[in-house]
Amino acid sequence: MDIKGLLINVVNTRLDANFEARRPAVQAAKDRKAIVKQEMAQLKKDQAALDKKIKKQRNKQAEKIYKMRQAGDYEGSIAAIDEAAFANYKEIAANELKKAELQAKAEAAIEEKVTAKAEQVKKEAIAFVEKENAAK
């Protein structure tokens, strides 16, 4: 075997050793990424539902104002616009509060799931080592 082949084997052996040493950290990062992706998808879904609720309310208010204008009730429609703006302000503020709560809940769930996954991996590793030691 030539020197180049030997060098390649040595480098590959070292790379494999480095990979083996880092494998638990890499796997933990992959697990965390999967958990974060799942929780963020749920968070987006919940926030979209809240936004949809506001949009539906605005459409209903706009339709009411349009009908008032068609009937010729301009003063009533102006009052309805003011009322709608104030109602939307309250609803938007409540929505932002709910979104912040959902965000905090998602972050707590992520940490909880990551911790649980790490404990599970640790238990599996201990069981594997005990099994290997029992086999000897």
GROMACS .gro file of N, CA and C in nm:
model
  408
    1MET      N    1   0.085  -0.117   0.000
    1MET     CA    2   0.000   0.000   0.000
    1MET      C    3   0.090   0.123   0.000
    2ASP      N    4   0.051   0.218  -0.076
    2ASP     CA    5   0.133   0.338  -0.085
    2ASP      C    6   0.107   0.433   0.032
    3ILE      N    7   0.188   0.533   0.043
    3ILE     CA    8   0.182   0.628   0.154
    3ILE      C    9   0.052   0.709   0.151
    4LYS      N   10   0.006   0.741   0.030
    4LYS     CA   11  -0.118   0.819   0.017
    4LYS      C   12  -0.236   0.740   0.073
    5GLY      N   13  -0.241   0.612   0.044
    5GLY     CA   14  -0.348   0.527   0.096
    5GLY      C   15  -0.345   0.518   0.247
    6LEU      N   16  -0.224   0.508   0.304
    6LEU     CA   17  -0.210   0.503   0.450
    6LEU      C   18  -0.257   0.633   0.514
    7LEU      N   19  -0.219   0.745   0.454
    7LEU     CA   20  -0.262   0.874   0.507
    7LEU      C   21  -0.414   0.889   0.504
    8ILE      N   22  -0.474   0.846   0.395
    8ILE     CA   23  -0.620   0.854   0.383
    8ILE      C   24  -0.686   0.768   0.491
    9ASN      N   25  -0.631   0.647   0.514
    9ASN     CA   26  -0.687   0.560   0.618
    9ASN      C   27  -0.675   0.623   0.756
   10VAL      N   28  -0.561   0.685   0.784
   10VAL     CA   29  -0.540   0.750   0.915
   10VAL      C   30  -0.639   0.865   0.932
   11VAL      N   31  -0.654   0.947   0.829
   11VAL     CA   32  -0.746   1.060   0.836
   11VAL      C   33  -0.889   1.011   0.855
   12ASN      N   34  -0.929   0.910   0.779
   12ASN     CA   35  -1.064   0.856   0.792
   12ASN      C   36  -1.088   0.798   0.931
   13THR      N   37  -0.987   0.731   0.986
   13THR     CA   38  -0.999   0.676   1.121
   13THR      C   39  -1.018   0.787   1.223
   14ARG      N   40  -0.942   0.894   1.208
   14ARG     CA   41  -0.956   1.007   1.301
   14ARG      C   42  -1.092   1.074   1.286
   15LEU      N   43  -1.139   1.089   1.162
   15LEU     CA   44  -1.270   1.148   1.140
   15LEU      C   45  -1.380   1.063   1.203
   16ASP      N   46  -1.367   0.931   1.187
   16ASP     CA   47  -1.465   0.841   1.248
   16ASP      C   48  -1.463   0.853   1.399
   17ALA      N   49  -1.344   0.863   1.458
   17ALA     CA   50  -1.332   0.876   1.603
   17ALA      C   51  -1.394   1.008   1.649
   18ASN      N   52  -1.369   1.114   1.575
   18ASN     CA   53  -1.429   1.244   1.610
   18ASN      C   54  -1.581   1.239   1.600
   19PHE      N   55  -1.629   1.172   1.495
   19PHE     CA   56  -1.774   1.162   1.477
   19PHE      C   57  -1.836   1.083   1.592
   20GLU      N   58  -1.772   0.973   1.628
   20GLU     CA   59  -1.824   0.891   1.738
   20GLU      C   60  -1.827   0.971   1.868
   21ALA      N   61  -1.727   1.054   1.889
   21ALA     CA   62  -1.721   1.134   2.013
   21ALA      C   63  -1.831   1.240   2.014
   22ARG      N   64  -1.870   1.289   1.896
   22ARG     CA   65  -1.969   1.396   1.889
   22ARG      C   66  -2.111   1.346   1.861
   23ARG      N   67  -2.127   1.219   1.837
   23ARG     CA   68  -2.257   1.166   1.799
   23ARG      C   69  -2.369   1.201   1.898
   24PRO      N   70  -2.349   1.186   2.029
   24PRO     CA   71  -2.459   1.221   2.121
   24PRO      C   72  -2.502   1.367   2.110
   25ALA      N   73  -2.407   1.456   2.094
   25ALA     CA   74  -2.441   1.599   2.081
   25ALA      C   75  -2.516   1.625   1.950
   26VAL      N   76  -2.473   1.559   1.844
   26VAL     CA   77  -2.538   1.576   1.714
   26VAL      C   78  -2.681   1.523   1.722
   27GLN      N   79  -2.698   1.406   1.783
   27GLN     CA   80  -2.831   1.348   1.794
   27GLN      C   81  -2.922   1.435   1.882
   28ALA      N   82  -2.866   1.489   1.990
   28ALA     CA   83  -2.945   1.577   2.077
   28ALA      C   84  -2.989   1.702   2.002
   29ALA      N   85  -2.901   1.756   1.919
   29ALA     CA   86  -2.935   1.874   1.840
   29ALA      C   87  -3.044   1.841   1.738
   30LYS      N   88  -3.035   1.725   1.675
   30LYS     CA   89  -3.138   1.684   1.579
   30LYS      C   90  -3.272   1.665   1.649
   31ASP      N   91  -3.270   1.602   1.767
   31ASP     CA   92  -3.394   1.583   1.842
   31ASP      C   93  -3.456   1.717   1.879
   32ARG      N   94  -3.372   1.809   1.925
   32ARG     CA   95  -3.421   1.942   1.964
   32ARG      C   96  -3.481   2.014   1.842
   33LYS      N   97  -3.415   2.003   1.728
   33LYS     CA   98  -3.465   2.068   1.607
   33LYS      C   99  -3.602   2.013   1.568
   34ALA      N  100  -3.619   1.881   1.578
   34ALA     CA  101  -3.747   1.820   1.544
   34ALA      C  102  -3.857   1.865   1.640
   35ILE      N  103  -3.824   1.873   1.768
   35ILE     CA  104  -3.922   1.916   1.868
   35ILE      C  105  -3.960   2.062   1.845
   36VAL      N  106  -3.860   2.146   1.819
   36VAL     CA  107  -3.886   2.288   1.795
   36VAL      C  108  -3.974   2.305   1.671
   37LYS      N  109  -3.944   2.231   1.567
   37LYS     CA  110  -4.022   2.240   1.443
   37LYS      C  111  -4.168   2.203   1.470
   38GLN      N  112  -4.189   2.097   1.545
   38GLN     CA  113  -4.325   2.052   1.576
   38GLN      C  114  -4.400   2.156   1.659
   39GLU      N  115  -4.336   2.208   1.762
   39GLU     CA  116  -4.401   2.307   1.849
   39GLU      C  117  -4.428   2.438   1.774
   40MET      N  118  -4.335   2.481   1.691
   40MET     CA  119  -4.354   2.606   1.617
   40MET      C  120  -4.466   2.592   1.514
   41ALA      N  121  -4.481   2.474   1.456
   41ALA     CA  122  -4.591   2.452   1.363
   41ALA      C  123  -4.725   2.465   1.436
   42GLN      N  124  -4.732   2.407   1.555
   42GLN     CA  125  -4.855   2.418   1.635
   42GLN      C  126  -4.879   2.563   1.676
   43LEU      N  127  -4.773   2.634   1.713
   43LEU     CA  128  -4.785   2.774   1.752
   43LEU      C  129  -4.837   2.859   1.637
   44LYS      N  130  -4.782   2.839   1.517
   44LYS     CA  131  -4.829   2.913   1.400
   44LYS      C  132  -4.976   2.885   1.372
   45LYS      N  133  -5.014   2.759   1.387
   45LYS     CA  134  -5.152   2.719   1.363
   45LYS      C  135  -5.246   2.790   1.461
   46ASP      N  136  -5.208   2.792   1.589
   46ASP     CA  137  -5.289   2.858   1.690
   46ASP      C  138  -5.298   3.008   1.666
   47GLN      N  139  -5.186   3.069   1.629
   47GLN     CA  140  -5.185   3.213   1.603
   47GLN      C  141  -5.266   3.247   1.478
   48ALA      N  142  -5.262   3.160   1.379
   48ALA     CA  143  -5.340   3.183   1.257
   48ALA      C  144  -5.490   3.177   1.289
   49ALA      N  145  -5.528   3.088   1.381
   49ALA     CA  146  -5.669   3.080   1.420
   49ALA      C  147  -5.713   3.210   1.488
   50LEU      N  148  -5.625   3.266   1.571
   50LEU     CA  149  -5.658   3.394   1.636
   50LEU      C  150  -5.670   3.506   1.532
   51ASP      N  151  -5.580   3.510   1.436
   51ASP     CA  152  -5.585   3.612   1.331
   51ASP      C  153  -5.711   3.597   1.245
   52LYS      N  154  -5.749   3.474   1.220
   52LYS     CA  155  -5.868   3.447   1.141
   52LYS      C  156  -5.993   3.499   1.213
   53LYS      N  157  -5.993   3.486   1.344
   53LYS     CA  158  -6.106   3.534   1.424
   53LYS      C  159  -6.121   3.686   1.409
   54ILE      N  160  -6.010   3.758   1.415
   54ILE     CA  161  -6.015   3.905   1.400
   54ILE      C  162  -6.059   3.942   1.259
   55LYS      N  163  -6.009   3.871   1.159
   55LYS     CA  164  -6.046   3.901   1.021
   55LYS      C  165  -6.196   3.880   0.999
   56LYS      N  166  -6.248   3.774   1.058
   56LYS     CA  167  -6.391   3.746   1.045
   56LYS      C  168  -6.473   3.857   1.111
   57GLN      N  169  -6.427   3.902   1.228
   57GLN     CA  170  -6.496   4.011   1.298
   57GLN      C  171  -6.492   4.139   1.215
   58ARG      N  172  -6.379   4.170   1.155
   58ARG     CA  173  -6.366   4.291   1.073
   58ARG      C  174  -6.457   4.285   0.950
   59ASN      N  175  -6.464   4.168   0.889
   59ASN     CA  176  -6.551   4.153   0.772
   59ASN      C  177  -6.697   4.174   0.809
   60LYS      N  178  -6.735   4.121   0.925
   60LYS     CA  179  -6.873   4.137   0.972
   60LYS      C  180  -6.903   4.285   0.997
   61GLN      N  181  -6.808   4.356   1.058
   61GLN     CA  182  -6.827   4.499   1.085
   61GLN      C  183  -6.833   4.579   0.955
   62ALA      N  184  -6.748   4.544   0.860
   62ALA     CA  185  -6.746   4.615   0.731
   62ALA      C  186  -6.878   4.595   0.657
   63GLU      N  187  -6.931   4.474   0.664
   63GLU     CA  188  -7.059   4.446   0.598
   63GLU      C  189  -7.171   4.527   0.664
   64LYS      N  190  -7.168   4.536   0.796
   64LYS     CA  191  -7.269   4.614   0.869
   64LYS      C  192  -7.263   4.762   0.828
   65ILE      N  193  -7.142   4.816   0.822
   65ILE     CA  194  -7.124   4.956   0.785
   65ILE      C  195  -7.167   4.979   0.640
   66TYR      N  196  -7.134   4.886   0.552
   66TYR     CA  197  -7.173   4.897   0.411
   66TYR      C  198  -7.325   4.902   0.397
   67LYS      N  199  -7.393   4.816   0.470
   67LYS     CA  200  -7.539   4.814   0.463
   67LYS      C  201  -7.599   4.943   0.517
   68MET      N  202  -7.537   4.998   0.623
   68MET     CA  203  -7.585   5.125   0.678
   68MET      C  204  -7.568   5.237   0.574
   69ARG      N  205  -7.455   5.237   0.506
   69ARG     CA  206  -7.430   5.339   0.403
   69ARG      C  207  -7.527   5.324   0.287
   70GLN      N  208  -7.556   5.202   0.251
   70GLN     CA  209  -7.650   5.178   0.141
   70GLN      C  210  -7.790   5.228   0.177
   71ALA      N  211  -7.823   5.215   0.306
   71ALA     CA  212  -7.954   5.260   0.352
   71ALA      C  213  -7.958   5.411   0.371
   72GLY      N  214  -7.843   5.478   0.363
   72GLY     CA  215  -7.837   5.623   0.375
   72GLY      C  216  -7.813   5.672   0.517
   73ASP      N  217  -7.780   5.584   0.608
   73ASP     CA  218  -7.755   5.620   0.747
   73ASP      C  219  -7.606   5.651   0.765
   74TYR      N  220  -7.566   5.771   0.719
   74TYR     CA  221  -7.424   5.807   0.722
   74TYR      C  222  -7.373   5.833   0.864
   75GLU      N  223  -7.454   5.900   0.945
   75GLU     CA  224  -7.411   5.928   1.082
   75GLU      C  225  -7.398   5.800   1.164
   76GLY      N  226  -7.494   5.712   1.144
   76GLY     CA  227  -7.488   5.582   1.214
   76GLY      C  228  -7.368   5.501   1.170
   77SER      N  229  -7.335   5.511   1.041
   77SER     CA  230  -7.219   5.435   0.991
   77SER      C  231  -7.089   5.491   1.046
   78ILE      N  232  -7.083   5.624   1.065
   78ILE     CA  233  -6.962   5.685   1.123
   78ILE      C  234  -6.945   5.637   1.267
   79ALA      N  235  -7.055   5.635   1.341
   79ALA     CA  236  -7.050   5.585   1.479
   79ALA      C  237  -7.011   5.437   1.481
   80ALA      N  238  -7.061   5.361   1.384
   80ALA     CA  239  -7.028   5.218   1.377
   80ALA      C  240  -6.880   5.199   1.345
   81ILE      N  241  -6.824   5.287   1.263
   81ILE     CA  242  -6.680   5.279   1.231
   81ILE      C  243  -6.598   5.302   1.357
   82ASP      N  244  -6.636   5.405   1.435
   82ASP     CA  245  -6.565   5.431   1.561
   82ASP      C  246  -6.577   5.312   1.656
   83GLU      N  247  -6.697   5.259   1.665
   83GLU     CA  248  -6.721   5.144   1.753
   83GLU      C  249  -6.639   5.023   1.707
   84ALA      N  250  -6.636   5.001   1.577
   84ALA     CA  251  -6.561   4.887   1.522
   84ALA      C  252  -6.412   4.903   1.549
   85ALA      N  253  -6.362   5.024   1.534
   85ALA     CA  254  -6.219   5.048   1.558
   85ALA      C  255  -6.184   5.021   1.704
   86PHE      N  256  -6.269   5.064   1.795
   86PHE     CA  257  -6.243   5.041   1.937
   86PHE      C  258  -6.254   4.893   1.971
   87ALA      N  259  -6.354   4.824   1.914
   87ALA     CA  260  -6.370   4.681   1.938
   87ALA      C  261  -6.249   4.604   1.885
   88ASN      N  262  -6.202   4.644   1.767
   88ASN     CA  263  -6.085   4.578   1.710
   88ASN      C  264  -5.961   4.602   1.795
   89TYR      N  265  -5.950   4.721   1.849
   89TYR     CA  266  -5.835   4.753   1.935
   89TYR      C  267  -5.832   4.659   2.055
   90LYS      N  268  -5.949   4.642   2.120
   90LYS     CA  269  -5.957   4.551   2.234
   90LYS      C  270  -5.924   4.408   2.192
   91GLU      N  271  -5.982   4.368   2.080
   91GLU     CA  272  -5.962   4.230   2.032
   91GLU      C  273  -5.816   4.206   1.995
   92ILE      N  274  -5.754   4.304   1.931
   92ILE     CA  275  -5.613   4.290   1.892
   92ILE      C  276  -5.525   4.282   2.016
   93ALA      N  277  -5.554   4.364   2.116
   93ALA     CA  278  -5.475   4.360   2.240
   93ALA      C  279  -5.490   4.224   2.309
   94ALA      N  280  -5.612   4.173   2.312
   94ALA     CA  281  -5.635   4.040   2.372
   94ALA      C  282  -5.563   3.933   2.291
   95ASN      N  283  -5.566   3.949   2.159
   95ASN     CA  284  -5.499   3.854   2.070
   95ASN      C  285  -5.348   3.851   2.094
   96GLU      N  286  -5.289   3.968   2.107
   96GLU     CA  287  -5.144   3.975   2.130
   96GLU      C  288  -5.108   3.909   2.262
   97LEU      N  289  -5.192   3.928   2.363
   97LEU     CA  290  -5.170   3.864   2.492
   97LEU      C  291  -5.177   3.712   2.479
   98LYS      N  292  -5.278   3.663   2.405
   98LYS     CA  293  -5.292   3.519   2.384
   98LYS      C  294  -5.172   3.464   2.307
   99LYS      N  295  -5.126   3.540   2.206
   99LYS     CA  296  -5.010   3.495   2.128
   99LYS      C  297  -4.885   3.485   2.217
  100ALA      N  298  -4.867   3.582   2.306
  100ALA     CA  299  -4.753   3.579   2.397
  100ALA      C  300  -4.762   3.458   2.490
  101GLU      N  301  -4.884   3.429   2.538
  101GLU     CA  302  -4.903   3.312   2.623
  101GLU      C  303  -4.873   3.184   2.546
  102LEU      N  304  -4.921   3.176   2.422
  102LEU     CA  305  -4.894   3.058   2.340
  102LEU      C  306  -4.745   3.041   2.315
  103GLN      N  307  -4.675   3.152   2.292
  103GLN     CA  308  -4.530   3.148   2.269
  103GLN      C  309  -4.459   3.094   2.392
  104ALA      N  310  -4.496   3.145   2.509
  104ALA     CA  311  -4.434   3.099   2.634
  104ALA      C  312  -4.464   2.952   2.659
  105LYS      N  313  -4.587   2.913   2.630
  105LYS     CA  314  -4.628   2.773   2.647
  105LYS      C  315  -4.548   2.682   2.553
  106ALA      N  316  -4.530   2.726   2.429
  106ALA     CA  317  -4.454   2.647   2.332
  106ALA      C  318  -4.308   2.633   2.375
  107GLU      N  319  -4.249   2.742   2.424
  107GLU     CA  320  -4.110   2.736   2.469
  107GLU      C  321  -4.094   2.642   2.589
  108ALA      N  322  -4.191   2.646   2.681
  108ALA     CA  323  -4.187   2.556   2.796
  108ALA      C  324  -4.203   2.411   2.751
  109ALA      N  325  -4.291   2.387   2.656
  109ALA     CA  326  -4.311   2.251   2.605
  109ALA      C  327  -4.185   2.201   2.535
  110ILE      N  328  -4.117   2.289   2.463
  110ILE     CA  329  -3.993   2.249   2.395
  110ILE      C  330  -3.890   2.205   2.498
  111GLU      N  331  -3.870   2.286   2.601
  111GLU     CA  332  -3.770   2.251   2.703
  111GLU      C  333  -3.807   2.122   2.774
  112GLU      N  334  -3.936   2.104   2.802
  112GLU     CA  335  -3.981   1.982   2.869
  112GLU      C  336  -3.956   1.859   2.781
  113LYS      N  337  -3.989   1.869   2.653
  113LYS     CA  338  -3.970   1.756   2.563
  113LYS      C  339  -3.822   1.726   2.541
  114VAL      N  340  -3.741   1.830   2.530
  114VAL     CA  341  -3.597   1.810   2.512
  114VAL      C  342  -3.538   1.740   2.634
  115THR      N  343  -3.579   1.783   2.752
  115THR     CA  344  -3.531   1.721   2.876
  115THR      C  345  -3.575   1.575   2.882
  116ALA      N  346  -3.701   1.549   2.848
  116ALA     CA  347  -3.752   1.412   2.850
  116ALA      C  348  -3.676   1.324   2.750
  117LYS      N  349  -3.649   1.378   2.632
  117LYS     CA  350  -3.576   1.302   2.531
  117LYS      C  351  -3.434   1.273   2.578
  118ALA      N  352  -3.370   1.371   2.641
  118ALA     CA  353  -3.234   1.351   2.692
  118ALA      C  354  -3.233   1.243   2.801
  119GLU      N  355  -3.333   1.244   2.887
  119GLU     CA  356  -3.343   1.141   2.992
  119GLU      C  357  -3.364   1.003   2.930
  120GLN      N  358  -3.448   0.997   2.827
  120GLN     CA  359  -3.474   0.870   2.760
  120GLN      C  360  -3.345   0.815   2.697
  121VAL      N  361  -3.271   0.902   2.630
  121VAL     CA  362  -3.145   0.860   2.566
  121VAL      C  363  -3.047   0.813   2.672
  122LYS      N  364  -3.042   0.883   2.784
  122LYS     CA  365  -2.952   0.846   2.893
  122LYS      C  366  -2.988   0.709   2.949
  123LYS      N  367  -3.118   0.684   2.969
  123LYS     CA  368  -3.163   0.554   3.019
  123LYS      C  369  -3.129   0.443   2.920
  124GLU      N  370  -3.149   0.470   2.792
  124GLU     CA  371  -3.117   0.370   2.689
  124GLU      C  372  -2.967   0.340   2.689
  125ALA      N  373  -2.885   0.443   2.705
  125ALA     CA  374  -2.740   0.424   2.708
  125ALA      C  375  -2.699   0.342   2.829
  126ILE      N  376  -2.758   0.371   2.944
  126ILE     CA  377  -2.727   0.295   3.066
  126ILE      C  378  -2.769   0.149   3.050
  127ALA      N  379  -2.888   0.127   2.993
  127ALA     CA  380  -2.935  -0.009   2.971
  127ALA      C  381  -2.843  -0.083   2.875
  128PHE      N  382  -2.797  -0.015   2.771
  128PHE     CA  383  -2.707  -0.078   2.674
  128PHE      C  384  -2.575  -0.117   2.740
  129VAL      N  385  -2.519  -0.027   2.821
  129VAL     CA  386  -2.392  -0.056   2.889
  129VAL      C  387  -2.410  -0.172   2.986
  130GLU      N  388  -2.520  -0.173   3.061
  130GLU     CA  389  -2.545  -0.283   3.154
  130GLU      C  390  -2.561  -0.415   3.079
  131LYS      N  391  -2.627  -0.410   2.965
  131LYS     CA  392  -2.644  -0.531   2.884
  131LYS      C  393  -2.509  -0.581   2.833
  132GLU      N  394  -2.424  -0.489   2.787
  132GLU     CA  395  -2.290  -0.525   2.740
  132GLU      C  396  -2.207  -0.584   2.854
  133ASN      N  397  -2.215  -0.524   2.972
  133ASN     CA  398  -2.139  -0.574   3.087
  133ASN      C  399  -2.191  -0.709   3.133
  134ALA      N  400  -2.320  -0.731   3.124
  134ALA     CA  401  -2.378  -0.860   3.163
  134ALA      C  402  -2.338  -0.969   3.065
  135ALA      N  403  -2.319  -0.932   2.939
  135ALA     CA  404  -2.281  -1.030   2.837
  135ALA      C  405  -2.136  -1.076   2.854
  136LYS      N  406  -2.053  -0.996   2.921
  136LYS     CA  407  -1.912  -1.031   2.939
  136LYS      C  408  -1.892  -1.132   3.044
   0.00000   0.00000   0.00000
